Amino acid sequence: MGVCDTQKKYVIGLLASGLDLSGLIPESTIGKLIKLQSLDLSNNKITGFLSDFWSLGRSFKTLNLSYNQIFGSLPSNIGYFGGWESLDLSFNSFSGLIPTSFSSLSGLQVLKLNGNGFGGSIPGGILKCQNLVSISITYNQITRTVPDGFSIAFPKLKNLDISGNAIQGRSLDISGMKSITYLNISMNLFEGSVMGVFEAPLEVIDLSRNQFHGYISQVNANSSFNWSHLVYLDLSENQLSGESFHDLNDAHNLKHLNLAHNRFSQ
């Protein structure tokens, strides 16, 4: 399904999701749509980037290639699309490193790379994407630590999900993420105190299956955290100790709580 501009002269949007498309899109097709702004080819069997994809104009803003069979590395010239607002490449078979050229995507608001085989680390270039509202890089093979400055780079960020990797670090400071409400860093290798997480108006906190340790009383002493916002809290399968939270009585909206497999005294 195509969407044209107001003068019916150019195609600005193309939706071809779930049409059983396979292989590579033929040349001289998508690339001819020089005014295209939005392209959705999700839920197909596409195996590679379009050969003429890079001839699309700079007005291009939204790409959804999720749930396909695209493999290999993500091309570095992806940074050409500086006006991109949304990029969804989730549930493909991408491998290699996430390109440093992400630093050129300063207008990016939504980034979804879930369910691929990306390795290495989260590139420092992503810190230039300060308009990001949602970051999802779950179930890849990302290692090492998050880039220096990660905690203060995204003032508009609401959703951060980097679960299911092997990311390391001494906790995760989110004090600069003033808008964040959803945080999932489960199934990684984070360690140290959880204190830095309880610094924002979070509704969802999932820190499960990491290596966090220390006394939970440190959080109890943090009077600035607003427990009334909290809907979901999972700290299971860590090494936290001491007495459990004293302030849970203030979590009036809490619907899910899992503190199992820690070392709490009560």
XYZ file of C-alpha atoms in Angstrom:
266
model
C 0.000 0.000 0.000
C 1.421 3.372 -0.998
C 0.763 6.826 0.424
C 1.171 9.849 -1.861
C 1.826 13.477 -1.089
C -0.988 16.019 -1.170
C -0.438 16.705 -4.881
C -0.557 12.966 -5.730
C 2.805 13.344 -7.434
C 5.200 11.390 -5.206
C 4.949 8.275 -3.068
C 5.960 9.277 0.473
C 4.972 6.087 2.307
C 5.077 2.398 1.385
C 3.617 -0.428 3.485
C 4.392 -3.971 2.301
C 4.348 -5.923 5.561
C 3.541 -9.633 5.647
C 3.395 -10.162 1.880
C 5.801 -13.149 1.815
C 8.430 -11.122 -0.062
C 11.725 -13.013 -0.273
C 15.333 -12.513 -1.327
C 16.493 -9.078 -2.390
C 14.111 -6.420 -3.668
C 14.837 -5.916 -7.380
C 16.950 -2.949 -8.434
C 15.334 0.245 -9.675
C 12.292 -0.139 -7.449
C 12.453 1.358 -3.964
C 15.365 3.612 -4.873
C 13.267 5.341 -7.510
C 10.930 6.711 -4.852
C 13.024 9.813 -4.319
C 10.532 11.484 -1.945
C 9.909 8.410 0.188
C 9.655 9.151 3.907
C 8.439 5.862 5.381
C 9.077 2.229 4.385
C 7.643 -0.840 6.156
C 8.773 -4.232 4.805
C 8.403 -6.101 8.094
C 7.285 -9.727 8.435
C 8.668 -10.960 5.132
C 11.606 -13.165 4.072
C 13.957 -10.480 2.805
C 17.599 -11.567 3.027
C 19.560 -8.388 2.400
C 19.513 -4.634 2.123
C 18.058 -3.321 -1.100
C 20.750 -2.737 -3.712
C 19.417 0.726 -4.540
C 18.382 1.581 -0.991
C 21.174 4.118 -0.587
C 19.813 6.271 -3.428
C 16.787 7.266 -1.354
C 16.583 10.965 -0.584
C 17.463 12.654 2.691
C 13.744 13.127 3.406
C 13.605 9.447 4.389
C 12.575 9.178 8.085
C 11.203 5.744 9.032
C 12.422 2.228 8.200
C 10.922 -1.022 9.495
C 12.644 -4.227 8.347
C 11.800 -6.253 11.447
C 11.043 -9.987 11.283
C 12.932 -10.733 8.093
C 15.988 -12.896 7.342
C 18.611 -10.223 6.700
C 22.123 -11.391 7.572
C 25.639 -9.989 7.586
C 26.926 -6.661 8.848
C 24.952 -3.461 9.009
C 26.498 -1.139 6.377
C 28.418 1.807 7.776
C 26.811 4.196 5.280
C 23.614 3.889 7.284
C 24.772 7.194 8.761
C 23.840 8.848 5.473
C 20.247 9.163 6.684
C 20.774 11.948 9.167
C 17.061 12.748 9.217
C 16.004 9.285 10.341
C 13.466 9.291 13.175
C 12.750 5.557 13.558
C 14.848 2.489 12.714
C 13.559 -1.033 13.408
C 15.836 -3.911 12.359
C 14.718 -6.288 15.095
C 14.523 -10.055 14.695
C 16.804 -10.558 11.746
C 20.237 -12.227 11.584
C 22.529 -9.203 11.588
C 26.033 -9.800 12.952
C 29.240 -7.852 13.454
C 29.510 -4.490 15.157
C 26.912 -1.771 15.431
C 28.423 0.917 13.154
C 30.013 4.000 14.701
C 28.265 5.990 11.955
C 25.203 6.036 14.202
C 26.723 9.311 15.386
C 25.240 10.917 12.239
C 21.675 9.918 13.110
C 21.121 12.897 15.379
C 17.364 12.996 14.705
C 16.763 9.372 15.653
C 13.964 8.881 18.191
C 13.329 5.106 18.096
C 16.043 2.443 17.730
C 15.181 -1.277 17.741
C 17.917 -3.858 17.120
C 16.408 -6.707 19.159
C 17.007 -10.369 18.403
C 20.050 -10.199 16.148
C 23.683 -11.251 16.516
C 25.366 -7.883 16.984
C 28.580 -8.205 18.982
C 31.252 -5.959 20.438
C 30.079 -2.958 22.406
C 27.434 -0.269 22.111
C 29.268 2.327 19.985
C 30.121 5.689 21.478
C 28.570 7.321 18.432
C 25.117 6.575 19.789
C 25.689 9.307 22.382
C 25.158 11.847 19.579
C 21.558 10.610 19.175
C 20.249 12.848 21.921
C 16.665 12.820 20.632
C 16.231 9.123 21.348
C 13.010 8.269 23.167
C 13.320 4.474 22.965
C 16.379 2.161 22.774
C 15.897 -1.611 22.450
C 18.979 -3.774 21.838
C 17.811 -6.965 23.542
C 19.067 -10.487 22.884
C 22.243 -9.792 20.971
C 25.862 -10.560 21.867
C 26.863 -7.120 23.145
C 29.700 -7.169 25.668
C 31.961 -4.719 27.503
C 30.497 -1.655 29.195
C 28.150 1.070 28.030
C 30.002 4.105 26.598
C 31.226 6.808 28.961
C 28.605 9.521 29.194
C 25.705 7.128 28.475
C 23.860 8.181 31.627
C 23.595 11.844 30.607
C 23.325 11.575 26.817
C 19.592 10.994 26.467
C 17.453 13.587 28.267
C 14.313 12.520 26.328
C 14.717 8.766 26.777
C 11.633 6.966 28.142
C 12.399 3.330 27.312
C 15.765 1.564 27.730
C 15.937 -2.190 27.137
C 19.372 -3.783 26.749
C 18.489 -7.125 28.333
C 19.797 -10.491 27.207
C 23.383 -9.527 26.391
C 26.687 -9.796 28.273
C 27.145 -6.125 29.135
C 29.400 -5.420 32.101
C 29.621 -2.500 34.456
C 29.579 -1.277 38.017
C 25.838 -0.669 38.192
C 24.190 1.725 35.734
C 23.799 5.398 36.511
C 20.622 6.812 34.941
C 20.555 10.065 36.874
C 20.731 12.112 33.658
C 17.797 10.295 32.046
C 15.148 12.617 33.427
C 12.271 11.193 31.361
C 12.907 7.449 31.690
C 10.008 5.293 32.905
C 10.991 1.809 31.618
C 14.337 0.177 32.414
C 15.264 -3.427 31.606
C 18.924 -4.445 31.929
C 18.221 -8.047 32.962
C 20.364 -11.022 31.887
C 23.668 -9.163 31.724
C 26.819 -8.971 33.851
C 26.209 -5.753 35.796
C 27.568 -5.736 39.343
C 27.957 -3.385 42.270
C 25.179 -1.408 43.895
C 21.669 -0.910 42.496
C 21.588 2.553 44.065
C 22.161 4.401 40.763
C 18.980 2.943 39.273
C 16.617 4.356 41.889
C 17.089 7.922 40.705
C 14.288 8.460 38.164
C 10.457 8.328 37.904
C 10.565 4.680 36.869
C 7.448 2.564 36.386
C 9.262 -0.626 35.323
C 12.597 -1.796 36.788
C 14.035 -5.174 35.749
C 17.562 -5.837 37.040
C 17.170 -9.617 37.292
C 19.854 -12.185 36.472
C 22.884 -9.942 36.950
C 25.581 -9.837 39.624
C 24.382 -6.904 41.721
C 25.391 -7.081 45.366
C 25.438 -4.964 48.503
C 22.892 -4.003 51.120
C 19.476 -3.034 49.866
C 19.251 -0.588 52.784
C 21.147 1.857 50.568
C 17.975 2.156 48.492
C 15.802 2.384 51.590
C 17.800 5.446 52.567
C 17.116 7.144 49.229
C 14.121 9.298 50.127
C 14.022 10.964 46.677
C 12.736 7.867 44.835
C 8.978 8.033 44.230
C 7.689 4.540 44.933
C 4.156 5.455 43.900
C 5.162 5.397 40.211
C 6.427 1.832 40.357
C 4.360 -0.870 38.610
C 6.944 -3.631 38.019
C 10.060 -4.507 40.047
C 12.282 -7.553 39.440
C 15.602 -7.895 41.281
C 15.704 -11.698 41.259
C 18.832 -13.817 40.778
C 21.391 -11.329 42.071
C 23.473 -11.217 45.252
C 21.662 -8.490 47.148
C 21.620 -8.750 50.920
C 20.368 -7.110 54.100
C 16.754 -6.353 54.920
C 14.272 -6.028 52.100
C 12.701 -2.694 51.130
C 11.041 -0.691 53.871
C 9.269 1.597 51.428
C 7.228 -0.963 49.489
C 4.151 0.149 51.416
C 4.362 3.347 49.382
C 4.296 1.414 46.084
C 0.521 1.599 45.773
C 0.525 0.780 42.036
C 2.937 -2.174 42.192
C 1.586 -5.173 40.289
C 4.695 -7.381 39.933
C 7.414 -7.968 42.547
C 10.194 -10.583 42.327
C 13.073 -10.557 44.834
C 13.817 -14.311 44.667
C 17.294 -15.849 44.760
C 19.131 -13.124 46.644
C 20.524 -13.001 50.178
C 17.937 -10.928 51.976
C 17.697 -11.439 55.705
C 13.928 -11.042 55.713
